[in-house]
Coordinates of C-alpha atoms in Angstrom, one line a residue:
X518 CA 100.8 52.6 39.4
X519 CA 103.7 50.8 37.3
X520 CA 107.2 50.3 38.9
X521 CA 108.3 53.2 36.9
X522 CA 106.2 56.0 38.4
X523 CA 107.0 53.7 41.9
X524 CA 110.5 54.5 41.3
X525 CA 110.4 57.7 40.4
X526 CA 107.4 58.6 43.4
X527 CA 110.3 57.5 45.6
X528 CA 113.2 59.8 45.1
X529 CA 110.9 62.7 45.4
X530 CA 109.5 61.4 48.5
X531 CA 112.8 60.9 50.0
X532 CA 113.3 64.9 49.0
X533 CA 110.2 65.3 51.1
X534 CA 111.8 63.9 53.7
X535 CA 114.9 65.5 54.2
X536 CA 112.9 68.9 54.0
X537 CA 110.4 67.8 57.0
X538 CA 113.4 67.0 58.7
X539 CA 115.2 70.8 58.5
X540 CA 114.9 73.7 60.0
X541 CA 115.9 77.0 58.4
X542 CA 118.0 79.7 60.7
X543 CA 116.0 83.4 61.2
X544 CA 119.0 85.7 60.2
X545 CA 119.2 89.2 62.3
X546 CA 120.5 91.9 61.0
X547 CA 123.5 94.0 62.6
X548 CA 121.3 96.3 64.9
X549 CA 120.4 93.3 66.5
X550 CA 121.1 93.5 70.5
X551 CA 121.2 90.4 72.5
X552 CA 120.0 91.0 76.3
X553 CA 121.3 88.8 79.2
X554 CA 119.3 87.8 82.2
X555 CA 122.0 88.8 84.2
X556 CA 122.2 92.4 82.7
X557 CA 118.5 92.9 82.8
X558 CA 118.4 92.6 86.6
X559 CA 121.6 94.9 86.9
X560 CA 119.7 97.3 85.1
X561 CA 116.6 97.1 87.0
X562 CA 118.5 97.1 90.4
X563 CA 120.6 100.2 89.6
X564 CA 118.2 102.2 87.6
X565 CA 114.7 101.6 88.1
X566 CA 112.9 104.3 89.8
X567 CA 111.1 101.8 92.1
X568 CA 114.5 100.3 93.0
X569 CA 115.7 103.7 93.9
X570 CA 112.5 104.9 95.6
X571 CA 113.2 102.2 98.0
X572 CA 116.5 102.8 98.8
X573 CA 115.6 106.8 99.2
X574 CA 113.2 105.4 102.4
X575 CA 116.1 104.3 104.0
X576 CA 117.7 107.7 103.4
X577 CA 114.5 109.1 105.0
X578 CA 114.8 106.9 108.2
X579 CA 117.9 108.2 108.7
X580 CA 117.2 111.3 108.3
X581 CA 114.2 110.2 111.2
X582 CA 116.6 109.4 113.8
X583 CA 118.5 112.8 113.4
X584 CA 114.8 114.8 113.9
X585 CA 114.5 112.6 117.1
X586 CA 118.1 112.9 118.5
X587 CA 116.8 117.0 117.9
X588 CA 114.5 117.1 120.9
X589 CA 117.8 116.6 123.0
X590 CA 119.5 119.5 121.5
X591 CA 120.5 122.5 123.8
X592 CA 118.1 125.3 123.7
X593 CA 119.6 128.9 123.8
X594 CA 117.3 131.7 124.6
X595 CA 118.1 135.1 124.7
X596 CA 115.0 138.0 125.4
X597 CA 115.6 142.1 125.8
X598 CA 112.8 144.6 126.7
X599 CA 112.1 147.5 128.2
X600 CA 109.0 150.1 129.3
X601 CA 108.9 153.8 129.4
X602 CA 105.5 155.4 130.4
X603 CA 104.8 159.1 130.5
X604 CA 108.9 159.4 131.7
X605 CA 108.9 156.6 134.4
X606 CA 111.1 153.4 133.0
X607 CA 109.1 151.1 134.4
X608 CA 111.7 148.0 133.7
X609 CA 114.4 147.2 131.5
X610 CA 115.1 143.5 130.9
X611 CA 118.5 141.2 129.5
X612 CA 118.1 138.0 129.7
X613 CA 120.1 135.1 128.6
X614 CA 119.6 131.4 129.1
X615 CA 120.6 127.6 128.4
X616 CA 118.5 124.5 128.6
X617 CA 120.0 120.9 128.6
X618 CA 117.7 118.0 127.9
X619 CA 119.1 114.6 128.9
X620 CA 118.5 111.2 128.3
X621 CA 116.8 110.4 131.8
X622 CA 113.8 113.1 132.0
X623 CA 115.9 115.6 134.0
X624 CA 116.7 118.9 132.4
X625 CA 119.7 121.8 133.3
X626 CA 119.6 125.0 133.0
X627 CA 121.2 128.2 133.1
X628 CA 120.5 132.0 132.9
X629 CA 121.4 135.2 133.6
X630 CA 118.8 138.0 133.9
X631 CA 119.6 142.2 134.3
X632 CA 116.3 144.1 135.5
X633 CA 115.9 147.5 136.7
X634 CA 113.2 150.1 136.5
X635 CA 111.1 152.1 138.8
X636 CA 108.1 149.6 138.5
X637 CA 109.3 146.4 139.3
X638 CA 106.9 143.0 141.2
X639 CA 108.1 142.5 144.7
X640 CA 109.6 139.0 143.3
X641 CA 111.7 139.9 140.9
X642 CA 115.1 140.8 141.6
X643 CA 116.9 144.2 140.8
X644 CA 120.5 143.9 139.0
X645 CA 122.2 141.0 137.8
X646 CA 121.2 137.3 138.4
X647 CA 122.9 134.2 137.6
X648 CA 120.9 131.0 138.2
X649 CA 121.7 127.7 137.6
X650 CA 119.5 124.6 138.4
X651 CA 117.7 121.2 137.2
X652 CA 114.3 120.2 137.1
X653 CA 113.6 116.6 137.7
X654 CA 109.9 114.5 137.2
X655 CA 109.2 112.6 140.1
X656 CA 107.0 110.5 138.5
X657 CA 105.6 110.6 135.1
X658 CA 108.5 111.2 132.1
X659 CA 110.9 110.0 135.0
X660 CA 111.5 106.7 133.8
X661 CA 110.1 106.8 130.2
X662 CA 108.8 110.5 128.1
X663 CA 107.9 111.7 124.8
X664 CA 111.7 112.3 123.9
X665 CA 113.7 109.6 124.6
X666 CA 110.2 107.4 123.1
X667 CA 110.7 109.5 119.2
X668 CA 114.2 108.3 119.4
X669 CA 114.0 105.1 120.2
X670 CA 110.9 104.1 118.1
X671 CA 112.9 106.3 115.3
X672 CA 115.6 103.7 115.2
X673 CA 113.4 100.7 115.8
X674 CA 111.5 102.4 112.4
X675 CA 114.6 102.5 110.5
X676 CA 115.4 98.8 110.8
X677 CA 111.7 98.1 109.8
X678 CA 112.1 100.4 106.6
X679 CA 114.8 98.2 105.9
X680 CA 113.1 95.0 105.9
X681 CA 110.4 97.1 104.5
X682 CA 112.7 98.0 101.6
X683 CA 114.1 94.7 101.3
X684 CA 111.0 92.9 100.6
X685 CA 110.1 95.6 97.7
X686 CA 113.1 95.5 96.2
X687 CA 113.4 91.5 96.1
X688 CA 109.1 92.0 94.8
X689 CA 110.7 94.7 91.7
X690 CA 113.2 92.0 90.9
X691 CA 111.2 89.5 91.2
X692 CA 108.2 90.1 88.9
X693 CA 111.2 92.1 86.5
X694 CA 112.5 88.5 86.2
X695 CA 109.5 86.8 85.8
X696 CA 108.7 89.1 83.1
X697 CA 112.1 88.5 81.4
X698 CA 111.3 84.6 81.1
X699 CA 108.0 85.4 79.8
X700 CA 109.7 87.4 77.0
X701 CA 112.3 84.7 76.3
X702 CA 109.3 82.1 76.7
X703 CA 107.1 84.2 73.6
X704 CA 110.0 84.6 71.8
X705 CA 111.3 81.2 71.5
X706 CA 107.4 80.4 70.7
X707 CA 107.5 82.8 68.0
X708 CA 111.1 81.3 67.1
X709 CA 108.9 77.7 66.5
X710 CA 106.2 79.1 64.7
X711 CA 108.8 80.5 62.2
X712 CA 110.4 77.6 61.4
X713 CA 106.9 75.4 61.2
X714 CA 106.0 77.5 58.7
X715 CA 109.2 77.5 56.8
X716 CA 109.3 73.9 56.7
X717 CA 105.2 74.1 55.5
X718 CA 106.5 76.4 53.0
X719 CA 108.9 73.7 51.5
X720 CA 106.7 71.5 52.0
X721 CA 103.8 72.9 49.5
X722 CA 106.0 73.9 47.1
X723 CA 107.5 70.2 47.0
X724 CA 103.6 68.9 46.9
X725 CA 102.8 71.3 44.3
X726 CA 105.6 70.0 42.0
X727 CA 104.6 66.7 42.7
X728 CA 101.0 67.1 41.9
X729 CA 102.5 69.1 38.6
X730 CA 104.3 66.0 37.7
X731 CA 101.0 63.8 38.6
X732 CA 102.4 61.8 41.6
X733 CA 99.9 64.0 43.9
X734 CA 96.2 64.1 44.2
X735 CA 95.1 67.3 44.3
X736 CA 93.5 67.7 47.9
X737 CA 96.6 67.0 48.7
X738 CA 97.9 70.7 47.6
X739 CA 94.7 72.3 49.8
X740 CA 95.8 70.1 52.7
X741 CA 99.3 71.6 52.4
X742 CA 97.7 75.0 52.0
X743 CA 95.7 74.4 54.8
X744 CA 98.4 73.4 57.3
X745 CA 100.7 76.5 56.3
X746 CA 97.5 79.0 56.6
X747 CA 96.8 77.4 60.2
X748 CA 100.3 77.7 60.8
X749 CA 100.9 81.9 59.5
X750 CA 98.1 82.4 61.6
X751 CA 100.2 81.3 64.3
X752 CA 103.3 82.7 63.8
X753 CA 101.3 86.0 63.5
X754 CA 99.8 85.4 67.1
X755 CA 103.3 84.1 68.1
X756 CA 104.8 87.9 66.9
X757 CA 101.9 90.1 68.7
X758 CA 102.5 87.8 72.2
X759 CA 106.5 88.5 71.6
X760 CA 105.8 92.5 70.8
X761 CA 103.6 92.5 74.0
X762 CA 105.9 90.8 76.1
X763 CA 108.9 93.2 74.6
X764 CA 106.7 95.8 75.6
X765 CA 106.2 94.9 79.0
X766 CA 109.8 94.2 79.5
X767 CA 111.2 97.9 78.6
X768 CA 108.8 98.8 81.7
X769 CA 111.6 97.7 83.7
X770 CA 114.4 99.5 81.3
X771 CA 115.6 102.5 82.8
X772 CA 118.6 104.6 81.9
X773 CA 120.6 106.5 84.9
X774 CA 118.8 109.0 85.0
X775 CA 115.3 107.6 86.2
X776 CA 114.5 107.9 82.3
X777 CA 112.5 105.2 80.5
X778 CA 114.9 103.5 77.9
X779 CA 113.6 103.5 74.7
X780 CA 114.0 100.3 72.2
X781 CA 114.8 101.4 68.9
X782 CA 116.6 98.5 68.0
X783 CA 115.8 94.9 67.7
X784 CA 116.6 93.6 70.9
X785 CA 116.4 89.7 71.8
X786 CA 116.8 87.3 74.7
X787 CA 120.4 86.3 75.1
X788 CA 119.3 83.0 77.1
X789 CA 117.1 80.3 76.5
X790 CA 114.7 78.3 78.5
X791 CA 116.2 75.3 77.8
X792 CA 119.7 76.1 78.1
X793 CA 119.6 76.8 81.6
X794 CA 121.6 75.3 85.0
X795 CA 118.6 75.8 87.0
X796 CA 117.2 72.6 85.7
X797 CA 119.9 70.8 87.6
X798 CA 120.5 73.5 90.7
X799 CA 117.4 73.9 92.0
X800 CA 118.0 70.9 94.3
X801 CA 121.0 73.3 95.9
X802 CA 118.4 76.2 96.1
X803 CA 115.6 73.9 98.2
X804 CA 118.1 72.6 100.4
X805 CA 118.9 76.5 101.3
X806 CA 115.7 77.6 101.9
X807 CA 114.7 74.3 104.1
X808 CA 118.2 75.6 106.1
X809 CA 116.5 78.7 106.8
X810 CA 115.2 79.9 110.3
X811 CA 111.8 81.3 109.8
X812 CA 111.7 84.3 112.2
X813 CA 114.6 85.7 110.0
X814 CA 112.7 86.3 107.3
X815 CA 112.3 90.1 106.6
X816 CA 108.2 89.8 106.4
X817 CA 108.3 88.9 110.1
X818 CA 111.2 90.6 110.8
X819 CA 109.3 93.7 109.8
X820 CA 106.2 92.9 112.7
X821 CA 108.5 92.1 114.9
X822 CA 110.2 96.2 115.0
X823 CA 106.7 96.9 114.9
X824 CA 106.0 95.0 118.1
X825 CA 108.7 96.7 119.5
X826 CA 107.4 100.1 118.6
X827 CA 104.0 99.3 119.6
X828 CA 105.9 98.4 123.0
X829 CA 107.4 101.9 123.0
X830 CA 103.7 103.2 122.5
X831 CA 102.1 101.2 125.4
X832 CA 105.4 102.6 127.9
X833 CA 104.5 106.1 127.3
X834 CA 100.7 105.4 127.4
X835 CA 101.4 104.2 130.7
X836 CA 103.2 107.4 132.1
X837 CA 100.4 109.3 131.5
X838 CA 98.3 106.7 134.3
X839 CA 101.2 108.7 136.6
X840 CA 100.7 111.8 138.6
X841 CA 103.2 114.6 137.0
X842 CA 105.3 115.5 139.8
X843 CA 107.8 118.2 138.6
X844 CA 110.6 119.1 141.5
X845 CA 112.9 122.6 140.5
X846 CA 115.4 123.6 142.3
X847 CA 117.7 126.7 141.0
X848 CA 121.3 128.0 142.8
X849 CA 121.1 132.0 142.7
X850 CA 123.9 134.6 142.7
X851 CA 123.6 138.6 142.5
X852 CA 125.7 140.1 140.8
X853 CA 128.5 141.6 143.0
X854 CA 127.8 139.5 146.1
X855 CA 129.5 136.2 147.1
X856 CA 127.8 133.2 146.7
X857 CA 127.0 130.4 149.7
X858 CA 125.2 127.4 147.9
X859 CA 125.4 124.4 151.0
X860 CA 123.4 123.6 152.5
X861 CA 120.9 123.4 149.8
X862 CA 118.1 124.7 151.4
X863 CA 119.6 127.7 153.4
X864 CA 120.2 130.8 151.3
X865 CA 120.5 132.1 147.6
X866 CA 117.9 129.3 146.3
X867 CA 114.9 128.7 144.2
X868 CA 112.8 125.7 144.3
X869 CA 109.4 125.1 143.4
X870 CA 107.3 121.6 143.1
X871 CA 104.4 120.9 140.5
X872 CA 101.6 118.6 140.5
X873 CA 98.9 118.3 137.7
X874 CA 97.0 115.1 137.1
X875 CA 93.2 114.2 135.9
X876 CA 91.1 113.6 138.1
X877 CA 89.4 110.3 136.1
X878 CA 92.5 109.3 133.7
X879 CA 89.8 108.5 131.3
X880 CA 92.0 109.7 128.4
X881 CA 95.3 108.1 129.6
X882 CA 93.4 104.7 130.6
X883 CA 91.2 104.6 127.0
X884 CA 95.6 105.2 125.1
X885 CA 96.2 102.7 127.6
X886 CA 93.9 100.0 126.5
X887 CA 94.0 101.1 122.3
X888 CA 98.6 100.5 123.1
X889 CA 97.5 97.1 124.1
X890 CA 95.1 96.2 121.9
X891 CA 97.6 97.2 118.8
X892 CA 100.0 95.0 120.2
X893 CA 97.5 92.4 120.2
X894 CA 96.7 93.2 116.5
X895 CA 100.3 93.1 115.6
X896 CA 100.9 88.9 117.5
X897 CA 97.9 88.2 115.5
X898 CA 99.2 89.9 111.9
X899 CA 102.6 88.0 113.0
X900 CA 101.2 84.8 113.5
X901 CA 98.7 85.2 110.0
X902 CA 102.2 86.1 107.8
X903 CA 104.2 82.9 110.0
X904 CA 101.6 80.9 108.4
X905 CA 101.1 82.6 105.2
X906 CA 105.1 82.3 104.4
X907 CA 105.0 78.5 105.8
X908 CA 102.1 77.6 103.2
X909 CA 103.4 79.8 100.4
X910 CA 107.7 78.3 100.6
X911 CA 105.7 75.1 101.0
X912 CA 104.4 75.7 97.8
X913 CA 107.1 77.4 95.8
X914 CA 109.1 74.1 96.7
X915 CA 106.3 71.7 95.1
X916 CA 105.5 73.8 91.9
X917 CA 110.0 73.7 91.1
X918 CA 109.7 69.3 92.2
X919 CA 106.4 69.1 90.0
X920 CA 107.5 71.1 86.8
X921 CA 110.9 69.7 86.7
X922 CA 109.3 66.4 86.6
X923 CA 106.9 67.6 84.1
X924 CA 109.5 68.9 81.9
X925 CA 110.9 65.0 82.3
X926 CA 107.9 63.3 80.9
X927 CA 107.4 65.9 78.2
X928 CA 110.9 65.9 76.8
X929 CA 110.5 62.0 76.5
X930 CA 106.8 63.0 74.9
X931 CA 108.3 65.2 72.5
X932 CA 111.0 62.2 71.7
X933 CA 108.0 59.4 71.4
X934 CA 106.0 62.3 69.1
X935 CA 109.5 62.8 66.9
X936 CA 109.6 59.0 66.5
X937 CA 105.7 58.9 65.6
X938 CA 106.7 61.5 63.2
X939 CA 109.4 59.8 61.6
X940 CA 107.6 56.5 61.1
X941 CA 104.9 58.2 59.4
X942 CA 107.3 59.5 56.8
X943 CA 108.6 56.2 56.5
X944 CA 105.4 54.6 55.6
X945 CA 104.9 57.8 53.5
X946 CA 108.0 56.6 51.7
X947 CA 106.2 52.9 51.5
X948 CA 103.3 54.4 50.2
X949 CA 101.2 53.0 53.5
X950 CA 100.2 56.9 54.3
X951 CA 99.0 60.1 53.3
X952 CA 100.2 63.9 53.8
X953 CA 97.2 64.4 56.4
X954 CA 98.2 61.8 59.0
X955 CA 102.1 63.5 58.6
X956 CA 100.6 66.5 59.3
X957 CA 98.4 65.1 62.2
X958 CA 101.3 63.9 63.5
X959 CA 103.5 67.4 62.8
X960 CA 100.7 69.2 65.1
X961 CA 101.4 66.4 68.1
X962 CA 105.1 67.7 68.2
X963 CA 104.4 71.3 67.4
X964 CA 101.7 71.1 70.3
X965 CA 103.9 69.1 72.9
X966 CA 107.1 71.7 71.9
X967 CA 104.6 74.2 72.9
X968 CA 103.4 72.8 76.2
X969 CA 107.3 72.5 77.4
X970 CA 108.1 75.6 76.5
X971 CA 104.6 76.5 79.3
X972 CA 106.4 74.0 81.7
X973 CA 109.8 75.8 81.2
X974 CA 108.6 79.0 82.0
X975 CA 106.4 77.7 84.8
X976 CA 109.2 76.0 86.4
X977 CA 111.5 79.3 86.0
X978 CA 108.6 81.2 88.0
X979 CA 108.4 79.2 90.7
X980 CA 111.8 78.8 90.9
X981 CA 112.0 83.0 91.0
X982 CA 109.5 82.4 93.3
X983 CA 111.5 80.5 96.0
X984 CA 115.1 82.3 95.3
X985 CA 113.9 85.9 96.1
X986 CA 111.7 84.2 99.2
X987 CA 115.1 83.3 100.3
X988 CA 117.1 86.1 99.4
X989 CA 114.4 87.9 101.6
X990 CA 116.1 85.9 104.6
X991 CA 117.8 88.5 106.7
X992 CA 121.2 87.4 108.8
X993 CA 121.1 87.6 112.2
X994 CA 121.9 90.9 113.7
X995 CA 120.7 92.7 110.6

């Protein structure tokens, strides 16, 4: 080669240069919307039916307690009849009365009863009778019963439905933002898959020219062509993986309504993966979560209303070892007479005492043993999640330290592999290389921009991982 083609090889390699060098902006066009993380999980929180499905249960446990706190309720009861046979009335009945349930097992009542007829039992009373009295349980249902059990495991359920709903909600949100990275992660792949092959694209119409003007070989063309087919086949893979994931994401778009959203429009990521604060914040969010007590998470906050429920379970079980000794006593007043109530047990009274119990208790004593044995079940389910949550925060917090030093060593990869790149056009320049080792070293950077953009993402997982195991942290009291 003379100096004359030399010099003239040059200035069209430096052309070369320049063009390796740029990268051409992707233009959107006006329908284009942006979507911010931020927004995203707004929408999901507010609108998703999930999100609301969860919030209806603690509606529902609510509306729990209230059916519990019924059993407590007053109890009017009001009965009329009367019997005529062949002209003989043989009664005619009013009766009217009020039972009060309360809190400790003991109930009062009140009535008032009208009977007359021809044909009445020697017990009942003729006229009008007012009666007033209690009933009280001796033993069984005097300390604990069914009643004040509902109630009290009722409540105890509502505060595990909202640990319960909690933990969904902060799951929903969770996997909704994991999915969002994943789209920004795919899109900002497809973003560098487009500009490759731009660049490609410059690049064999420059080496075409070239060769035209007999400063190229020609394998040098089919090596150009090669590299820009290799790399359209990847920005084609790049744009199904970004479809997909844009797919996946409107699973989580939800209008008001509980109706899906539908994407008619372009719609982008507003944020990128390597524009974010979390690369330098996460520090903050591992010292929070190592400040956190354990026991107030909402996983074991959840087994340990169940323990109390299961508690509740093994009190009643246990009342139903106890004989059921049910003591009445009723005041009585006839209509149109006076009324002497002391002492108790003198005149114008009613009392009556009731026993019933098994004669083996097989029934109570096998509820017995199964109240126990849940409890048992539950300390053991408690202690498995206690170690399940130590092990998984454990690792959440090494995956964010191991990524984030990752992403260190392959930025400074991707800098060495830019350099490589660069001195291989220089000696390109010089004449000391050829298009393939350029291109050899192109795919190095293409394939260590690709790998942080995995470590990015990776580190934005775990990193969701770890802030929605803490948000799952319930105060104290709660």
């Amino acid at each position: 080669m003379n100096k004359k083609q030399r010099m003239m090889r040059r200035p069209n390699s430096f052309i070369l240069l320049l063009i390796f060098c740029c990268f051409g902006p992707i233009s959107y066009g006006q329908d284009t919307l942006r979507l911010a993380h931020s927004e995203f999980l707004a929408i999901v929180k507010n609108y998703h039916p999930l999100a609301f499905k969860y919030r209806l249960q603690n509606r529902m446990a609510e509306t729990d307690i209230q059916q519990a706190r019924g059993n407590f309720d007053p109890v009017l009861d009001a009965k009329i009849g009367d019997k005529t046979l062949d002209g003989l009335d043989y009664y005619k009945q009013r009766n009217i009365s009020l039972g009060i349930p309360t809190w400790y097992g003991i109930e009062v009542n009140g009535s008032y009863n009208h009977l007359d007829g021809e044909k009445l039992n020697n017990s009942d009373t003729k006229g009008g009778l007012y009666q007033m009295g209690v009933t009280v349980p001796l033993a069984k249902n005097l300390l604990y019963d069914k009643r004040r059990a509902l109630l009290e495991q009722a409540q105890i359920a509502r505060r595990m439905t909202e640990a319960e709903q909690l933990l969904l909600t902060n799951e929903l949100l969770m996997n909704a933002e994991n999915t969002y990275w994943e789209w920004v992660k795919h899109y900002e792949n497809y973003l560098l898959q487009h500009e490759t092959v731009n660049i490609n694209k410059q690049r064999l119409d420059l080496v075409i020219k070239t060769f035209q003007h007999g400063e190229q070989a020609a394998i040098d063309t089919t090596e150009a062509w090669s590299q820009l087919q290799s790399f359209e086949m990847q920005q084609q893979d790049a744009l199904l993986q970004f479809i997909s994931a844009t797919q996946q994401l409107s699973l989580y778009l939800w209008q008001e309504n509980q109706q899906p959203s539908s994407i008619t429009t372009g719609l982008i990521p507003a944020e990128r993966l390597d524009k974010n604060n979390l690369y330098s914040s996460y520090t903050e969010m591992l010292a929070e979560v190592d400040g956190q007590l354990l026991q107030d998470h909402a996983a074991l906050r959840y087994y340990d209303e169940k323990a109390r429920i299961l508690e509740s379970e093994r009190r009643l079980k246990l009342q139903s070892l106890l004989p059921k000794i049910d003591f009445t006593y009723n005041f009585l007043r006839k209509e149109g007479y006076g009324h002497h109530y002391f002492p108790l047990f003198d005149n114008n009274y009613q009392y009556g005492v009731k026993l019933e119990i098994p004669i083996f208790l097989r029934q109570a004593r096998a509820d017995y043993k199964n109240a126990k044995f849940k409890i048992q079940q539950n300390n053991l389910d408690l202690k498995f999640k206690s170690q399940e949550l130590t092990i998984k925060i454990a690792g959440y917090r090494n995956e964010v330290i191991n990524y984030w030093r990752q992403i260190d060593i392959a930025t400074k990869n991707i800098d060495n592999y830019t350099k490589l790149l660069q001195a291989e056009q220089t000696r390109y320049l010089n004449g000391e290389s050829s298009l393939f080792l350029i291109n050899s070293r192109e795919n190095k950077l293409i394939d260590a921009q690709e790998k942080i953009l995995e470590l990015r993402l990776k580190f934005l997982k775990s990193y969701s991982k770890l802030k929605w195991t803490n948000t799952n942290f319930m105060e104290t009291g709660d």
